[in-house]
PDB file of N, CA and C in Angstrom:
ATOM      1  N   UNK P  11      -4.268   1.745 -16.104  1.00  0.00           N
ATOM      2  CA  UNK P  11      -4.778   1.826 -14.739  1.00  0.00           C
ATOM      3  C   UNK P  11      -4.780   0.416 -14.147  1.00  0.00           C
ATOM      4  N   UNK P  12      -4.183   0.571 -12.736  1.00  0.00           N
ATOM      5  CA  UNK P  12      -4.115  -1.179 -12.172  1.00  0.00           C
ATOM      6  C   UNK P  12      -5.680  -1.321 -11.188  1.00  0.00           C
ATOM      7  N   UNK P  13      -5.509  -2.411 -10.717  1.00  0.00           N
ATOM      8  CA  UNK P  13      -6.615  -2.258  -9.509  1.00  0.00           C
ATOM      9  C   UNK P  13      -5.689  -2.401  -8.329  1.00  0.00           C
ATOM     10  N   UNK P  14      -6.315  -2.138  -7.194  1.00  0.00           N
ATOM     11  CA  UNK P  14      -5.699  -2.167  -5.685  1.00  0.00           C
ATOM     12  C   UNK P  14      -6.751  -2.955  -5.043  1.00  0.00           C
ATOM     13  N   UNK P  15      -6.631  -4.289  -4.427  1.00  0.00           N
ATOM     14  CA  UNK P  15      -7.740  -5.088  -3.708  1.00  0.00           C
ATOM     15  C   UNK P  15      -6.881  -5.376  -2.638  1.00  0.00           C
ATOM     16  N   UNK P  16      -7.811  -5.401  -1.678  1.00  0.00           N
ATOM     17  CA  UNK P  16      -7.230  -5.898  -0.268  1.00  0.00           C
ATOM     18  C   UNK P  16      -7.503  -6.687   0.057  1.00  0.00           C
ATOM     19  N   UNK P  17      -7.113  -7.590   1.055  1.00  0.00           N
ATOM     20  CA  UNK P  17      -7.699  -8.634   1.956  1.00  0.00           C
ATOM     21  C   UNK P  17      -8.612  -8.706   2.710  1.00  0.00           C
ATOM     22  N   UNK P  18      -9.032  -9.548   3.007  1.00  0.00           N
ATOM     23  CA  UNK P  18      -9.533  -9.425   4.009  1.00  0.00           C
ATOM     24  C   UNK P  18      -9.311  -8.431   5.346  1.00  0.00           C
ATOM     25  N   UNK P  19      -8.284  -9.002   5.926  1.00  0.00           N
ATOM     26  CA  UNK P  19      -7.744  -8.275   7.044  1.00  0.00           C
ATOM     27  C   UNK P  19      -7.144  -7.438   6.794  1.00  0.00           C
ATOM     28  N   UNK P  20      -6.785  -6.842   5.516  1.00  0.00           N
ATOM     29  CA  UNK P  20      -6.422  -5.457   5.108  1.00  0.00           C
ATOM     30  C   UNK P  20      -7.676  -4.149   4.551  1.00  0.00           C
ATOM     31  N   UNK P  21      -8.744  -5.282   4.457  1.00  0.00           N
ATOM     32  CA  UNK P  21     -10.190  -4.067   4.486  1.00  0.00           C
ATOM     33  C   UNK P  21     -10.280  -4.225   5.852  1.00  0.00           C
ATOM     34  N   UNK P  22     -10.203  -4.742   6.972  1.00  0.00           N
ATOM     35  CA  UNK P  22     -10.418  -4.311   8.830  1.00  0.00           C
ATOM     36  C   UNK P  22      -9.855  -3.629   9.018  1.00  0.00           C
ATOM     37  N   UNK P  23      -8.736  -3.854   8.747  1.00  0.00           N
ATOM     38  CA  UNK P  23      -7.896  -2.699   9.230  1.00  0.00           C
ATOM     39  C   UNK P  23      -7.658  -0.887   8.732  1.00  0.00           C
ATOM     40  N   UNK P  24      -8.399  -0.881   7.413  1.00  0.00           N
ATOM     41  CA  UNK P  24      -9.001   0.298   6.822  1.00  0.00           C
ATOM     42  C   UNK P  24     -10.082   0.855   7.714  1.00  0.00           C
ATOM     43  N   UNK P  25     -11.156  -0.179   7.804  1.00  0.00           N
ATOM     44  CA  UNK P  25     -12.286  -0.033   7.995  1.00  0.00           C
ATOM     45  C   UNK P  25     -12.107   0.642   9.819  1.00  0.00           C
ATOM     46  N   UNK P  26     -11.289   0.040  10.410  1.00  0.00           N
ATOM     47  CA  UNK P  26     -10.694   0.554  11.807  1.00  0.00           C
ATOM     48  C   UNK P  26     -10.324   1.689  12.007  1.00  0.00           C
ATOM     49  N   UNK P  27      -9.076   2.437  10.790  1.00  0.00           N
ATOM     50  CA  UNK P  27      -8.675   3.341  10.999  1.00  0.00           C
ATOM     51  C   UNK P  27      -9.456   4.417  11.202  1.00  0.00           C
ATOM     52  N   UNK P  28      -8.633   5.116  11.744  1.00  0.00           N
ATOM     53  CA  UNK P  28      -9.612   6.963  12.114  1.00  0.00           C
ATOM     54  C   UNK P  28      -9.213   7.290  11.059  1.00  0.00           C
ATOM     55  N   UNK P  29     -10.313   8.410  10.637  1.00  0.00           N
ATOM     56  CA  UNK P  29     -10.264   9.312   9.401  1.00  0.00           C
ATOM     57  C   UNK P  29      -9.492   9.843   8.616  1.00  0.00           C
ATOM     58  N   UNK P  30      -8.626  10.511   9.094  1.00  0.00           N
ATOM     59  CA  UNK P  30      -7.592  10.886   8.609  1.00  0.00           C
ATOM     60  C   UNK P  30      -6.378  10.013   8.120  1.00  0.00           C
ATOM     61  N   UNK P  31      -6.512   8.859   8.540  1.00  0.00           N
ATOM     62  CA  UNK P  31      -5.570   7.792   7.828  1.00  0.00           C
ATOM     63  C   UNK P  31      -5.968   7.136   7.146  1.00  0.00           C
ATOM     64  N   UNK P  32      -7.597   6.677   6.977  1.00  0.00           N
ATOM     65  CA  UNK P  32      -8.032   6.601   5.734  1.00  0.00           C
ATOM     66  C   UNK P  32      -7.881   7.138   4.457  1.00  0.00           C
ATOM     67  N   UNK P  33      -7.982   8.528   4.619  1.00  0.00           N
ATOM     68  CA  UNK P  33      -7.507   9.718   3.766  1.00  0.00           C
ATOM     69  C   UNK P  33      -6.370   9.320   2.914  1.00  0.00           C
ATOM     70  N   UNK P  34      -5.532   9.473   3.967  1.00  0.00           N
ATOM     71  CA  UNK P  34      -3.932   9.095   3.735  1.00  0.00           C
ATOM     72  C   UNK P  34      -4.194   7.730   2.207  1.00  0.00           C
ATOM     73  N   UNK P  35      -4.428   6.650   3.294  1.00  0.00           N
ATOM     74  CA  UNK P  35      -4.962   5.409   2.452  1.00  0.00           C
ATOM     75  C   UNK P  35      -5.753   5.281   1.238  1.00  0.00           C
ATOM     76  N   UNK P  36      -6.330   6.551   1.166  1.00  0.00           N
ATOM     77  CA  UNK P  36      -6.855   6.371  -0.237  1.00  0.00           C
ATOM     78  C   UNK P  36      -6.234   7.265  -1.423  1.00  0.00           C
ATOM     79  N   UNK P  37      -5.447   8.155  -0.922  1.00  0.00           N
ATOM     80  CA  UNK P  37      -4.735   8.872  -1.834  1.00  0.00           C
ATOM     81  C   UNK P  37      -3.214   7.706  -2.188  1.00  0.00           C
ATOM     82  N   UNK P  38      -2.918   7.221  -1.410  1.00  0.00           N
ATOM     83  CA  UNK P  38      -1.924   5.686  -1.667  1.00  0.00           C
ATOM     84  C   UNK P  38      -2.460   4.612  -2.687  1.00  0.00           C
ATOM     85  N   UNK P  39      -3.484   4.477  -2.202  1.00  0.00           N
ATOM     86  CA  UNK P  39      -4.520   3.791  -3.161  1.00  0.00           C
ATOM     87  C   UNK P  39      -4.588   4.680  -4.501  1.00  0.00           C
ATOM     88  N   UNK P  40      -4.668   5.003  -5.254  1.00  0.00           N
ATOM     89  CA  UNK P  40      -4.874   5.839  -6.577  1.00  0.00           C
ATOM     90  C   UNK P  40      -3.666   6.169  -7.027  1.00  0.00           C
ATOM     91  N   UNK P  41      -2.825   6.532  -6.351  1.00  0.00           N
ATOM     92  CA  UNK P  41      -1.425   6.339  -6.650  1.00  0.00           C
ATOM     93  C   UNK P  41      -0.981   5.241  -7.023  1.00  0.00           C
ATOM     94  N   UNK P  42      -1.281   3.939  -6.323  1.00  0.00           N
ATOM     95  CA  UNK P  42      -0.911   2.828  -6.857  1.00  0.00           C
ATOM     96  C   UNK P  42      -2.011   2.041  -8.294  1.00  0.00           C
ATOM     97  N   UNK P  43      -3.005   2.700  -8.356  1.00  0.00           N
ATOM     98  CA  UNK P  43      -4.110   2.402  -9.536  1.00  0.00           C
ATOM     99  C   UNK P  43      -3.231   2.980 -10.515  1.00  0.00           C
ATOM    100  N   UNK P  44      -2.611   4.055 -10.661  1.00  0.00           N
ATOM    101  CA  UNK P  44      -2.090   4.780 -11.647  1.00  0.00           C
ATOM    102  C   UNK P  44      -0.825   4.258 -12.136  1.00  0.00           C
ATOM    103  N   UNK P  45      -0.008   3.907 -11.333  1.00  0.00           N
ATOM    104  CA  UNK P  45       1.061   3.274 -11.477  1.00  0.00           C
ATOM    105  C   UNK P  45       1.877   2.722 -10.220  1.00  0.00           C
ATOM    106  N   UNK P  46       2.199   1.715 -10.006  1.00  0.00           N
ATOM    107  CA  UNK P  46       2.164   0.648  -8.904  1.00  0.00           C
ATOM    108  C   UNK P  46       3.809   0.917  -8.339  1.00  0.00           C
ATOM    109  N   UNK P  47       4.063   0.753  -9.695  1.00  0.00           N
ATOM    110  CA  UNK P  47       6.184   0.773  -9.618  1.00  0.00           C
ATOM    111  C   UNK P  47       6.955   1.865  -9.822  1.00  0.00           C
ATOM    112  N   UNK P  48       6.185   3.143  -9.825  1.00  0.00           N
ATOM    113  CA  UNK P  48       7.074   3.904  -9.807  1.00  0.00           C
ATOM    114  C   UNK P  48       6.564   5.106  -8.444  1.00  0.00           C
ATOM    115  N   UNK P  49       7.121   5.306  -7.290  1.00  0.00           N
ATOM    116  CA  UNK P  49       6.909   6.215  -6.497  1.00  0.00           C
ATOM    117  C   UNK P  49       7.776   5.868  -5.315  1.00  0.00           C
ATOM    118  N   UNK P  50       8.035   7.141  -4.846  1.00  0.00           N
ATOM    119  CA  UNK P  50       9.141   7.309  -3.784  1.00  0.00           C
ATOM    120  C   UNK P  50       9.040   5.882  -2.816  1.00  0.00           C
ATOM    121  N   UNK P  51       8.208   6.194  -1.680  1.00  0.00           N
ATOM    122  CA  UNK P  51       7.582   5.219  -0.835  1.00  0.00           C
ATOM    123  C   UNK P  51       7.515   3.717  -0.827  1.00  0.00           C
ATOM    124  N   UNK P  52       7.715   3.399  -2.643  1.00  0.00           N
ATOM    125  CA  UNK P  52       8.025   1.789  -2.818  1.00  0.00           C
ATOM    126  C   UNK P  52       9.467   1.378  -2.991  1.00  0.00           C
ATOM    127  N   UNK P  53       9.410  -0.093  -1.872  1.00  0.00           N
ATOM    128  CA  UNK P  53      11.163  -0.403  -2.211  1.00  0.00           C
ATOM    129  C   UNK P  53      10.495  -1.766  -2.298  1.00  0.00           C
ATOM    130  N   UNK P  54      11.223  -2.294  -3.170  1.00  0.00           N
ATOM    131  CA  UNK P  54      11.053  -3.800  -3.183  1.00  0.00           C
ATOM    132  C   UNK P  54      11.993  -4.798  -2.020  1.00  0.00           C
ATOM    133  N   UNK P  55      11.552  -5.566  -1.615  1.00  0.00           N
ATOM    134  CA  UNK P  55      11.529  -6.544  -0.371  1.00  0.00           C
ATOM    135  C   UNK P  55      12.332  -7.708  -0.662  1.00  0.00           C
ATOM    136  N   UNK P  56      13.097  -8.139   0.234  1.00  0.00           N
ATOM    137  CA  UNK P  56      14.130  -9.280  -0.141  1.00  0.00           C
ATOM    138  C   UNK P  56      13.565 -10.612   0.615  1.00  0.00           C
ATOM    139  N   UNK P  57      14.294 -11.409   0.832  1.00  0.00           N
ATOM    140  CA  UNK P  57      14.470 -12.626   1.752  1.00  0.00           C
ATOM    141  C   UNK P  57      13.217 -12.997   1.519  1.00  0.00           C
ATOM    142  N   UNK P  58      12.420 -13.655   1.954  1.00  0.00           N
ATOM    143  CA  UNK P  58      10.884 -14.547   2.214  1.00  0.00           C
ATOM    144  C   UNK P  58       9.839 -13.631   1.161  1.00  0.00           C
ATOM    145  N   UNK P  59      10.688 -12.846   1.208  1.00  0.00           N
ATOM    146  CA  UNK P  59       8.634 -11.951   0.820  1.00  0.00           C
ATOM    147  C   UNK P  59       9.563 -10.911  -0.851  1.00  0.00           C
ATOM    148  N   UNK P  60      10.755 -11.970  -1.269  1.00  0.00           N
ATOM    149  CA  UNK P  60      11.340 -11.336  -2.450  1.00  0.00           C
ATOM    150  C   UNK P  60       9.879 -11.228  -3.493  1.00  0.00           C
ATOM    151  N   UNK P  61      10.044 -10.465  -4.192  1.00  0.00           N
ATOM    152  CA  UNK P  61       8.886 -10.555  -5.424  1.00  0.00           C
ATOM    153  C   UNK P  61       7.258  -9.440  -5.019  1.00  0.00           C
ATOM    154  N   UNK P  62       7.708  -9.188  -3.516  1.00  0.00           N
ATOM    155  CA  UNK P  62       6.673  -8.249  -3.360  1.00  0.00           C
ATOM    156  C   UNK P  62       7.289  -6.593  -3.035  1.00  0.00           C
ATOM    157  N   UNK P  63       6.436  -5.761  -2.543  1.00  0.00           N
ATOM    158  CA  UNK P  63       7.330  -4.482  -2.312  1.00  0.00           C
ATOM    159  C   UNK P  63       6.590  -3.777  -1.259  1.00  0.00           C
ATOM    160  N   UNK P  64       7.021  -3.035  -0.564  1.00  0.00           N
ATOM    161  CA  UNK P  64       6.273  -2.388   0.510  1.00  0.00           C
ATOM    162  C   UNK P  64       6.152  -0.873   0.258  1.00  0.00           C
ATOM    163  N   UNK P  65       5.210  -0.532   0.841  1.00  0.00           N
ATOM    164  CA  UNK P  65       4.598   0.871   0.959  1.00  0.00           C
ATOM    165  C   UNK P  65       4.706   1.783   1.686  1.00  0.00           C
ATOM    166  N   UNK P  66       5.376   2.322   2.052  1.00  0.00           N
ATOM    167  CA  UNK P  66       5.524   3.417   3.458  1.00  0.00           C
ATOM    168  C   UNK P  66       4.557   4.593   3.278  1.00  0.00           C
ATOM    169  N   UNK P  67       3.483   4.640   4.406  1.00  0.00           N
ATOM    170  CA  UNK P  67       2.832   5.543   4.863  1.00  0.00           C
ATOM    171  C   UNK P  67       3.209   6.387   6.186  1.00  0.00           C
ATOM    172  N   UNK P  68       3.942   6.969   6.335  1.00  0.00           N
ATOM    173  CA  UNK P  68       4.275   7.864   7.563  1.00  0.00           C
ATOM    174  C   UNK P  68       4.808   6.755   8.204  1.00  0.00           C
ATOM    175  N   UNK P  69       4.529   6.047  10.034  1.00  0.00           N
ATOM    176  CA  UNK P  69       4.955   5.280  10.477  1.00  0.00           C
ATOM    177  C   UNK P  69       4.528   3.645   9.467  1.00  0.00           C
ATOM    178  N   UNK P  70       3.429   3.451   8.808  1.00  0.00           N
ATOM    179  CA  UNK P  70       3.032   2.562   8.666  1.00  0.00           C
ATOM    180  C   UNK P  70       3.074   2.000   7.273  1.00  0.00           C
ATOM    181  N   UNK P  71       3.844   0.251   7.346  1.00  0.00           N
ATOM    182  CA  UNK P  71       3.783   0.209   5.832  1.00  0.00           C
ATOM    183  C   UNK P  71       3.229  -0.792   5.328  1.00  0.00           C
ATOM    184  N   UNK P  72       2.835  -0.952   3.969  1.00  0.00           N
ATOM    185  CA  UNK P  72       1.839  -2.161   3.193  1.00  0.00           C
ATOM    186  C   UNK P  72       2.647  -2.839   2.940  1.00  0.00           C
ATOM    187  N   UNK P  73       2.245  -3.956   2.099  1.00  0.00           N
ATOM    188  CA  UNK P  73       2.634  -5.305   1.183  1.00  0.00           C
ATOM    189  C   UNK P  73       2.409  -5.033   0.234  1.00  0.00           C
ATOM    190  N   UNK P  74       2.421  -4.869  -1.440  1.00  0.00           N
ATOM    191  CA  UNK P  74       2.372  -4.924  -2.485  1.00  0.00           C
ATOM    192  C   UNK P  74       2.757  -6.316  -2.963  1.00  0.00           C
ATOM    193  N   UNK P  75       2.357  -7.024  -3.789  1.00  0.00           N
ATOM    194  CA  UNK P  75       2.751  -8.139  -4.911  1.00  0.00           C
ATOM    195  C   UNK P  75       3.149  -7.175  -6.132  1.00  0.00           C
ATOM    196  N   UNK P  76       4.396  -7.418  -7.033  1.00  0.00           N
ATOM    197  CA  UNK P  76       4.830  -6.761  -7.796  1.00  0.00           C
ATOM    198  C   UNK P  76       4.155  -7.260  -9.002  1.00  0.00           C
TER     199      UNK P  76
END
């Protein structure tokens, strides 16, 4: 099991969302506790931000550190 911690400005922006995308956000969250590197939604990231991977939530996507 991994942990998932956010930032600062990535707990505001939780803390902002309406309900239902919280939702969303926490079932992403546990998914990534369970296993980080393997699921549809993650592609790993090139150029400047090589070494991390992003998250696609419907329109909206995270940052991961790999």
């Amino acid at each position: 099991m991994y942990a998932v911690v956010l930032t600062l400005s990535a707990r505001r922006f939780f803390e902002d969302a309406d309900g239902g995308f919280q939702r969303k956000l926490d079932r992403c969250f546990l998914y990534l506790a369970n296993d980080p590197r393997r699921h549809n939604n993650m592609k790993p990231l090139k150029g400047r931000f090589s070494g991390y991977l992003r998250y696609r939530i419907g329109d909206s996507r995270g940052l991961a550190h790999r």
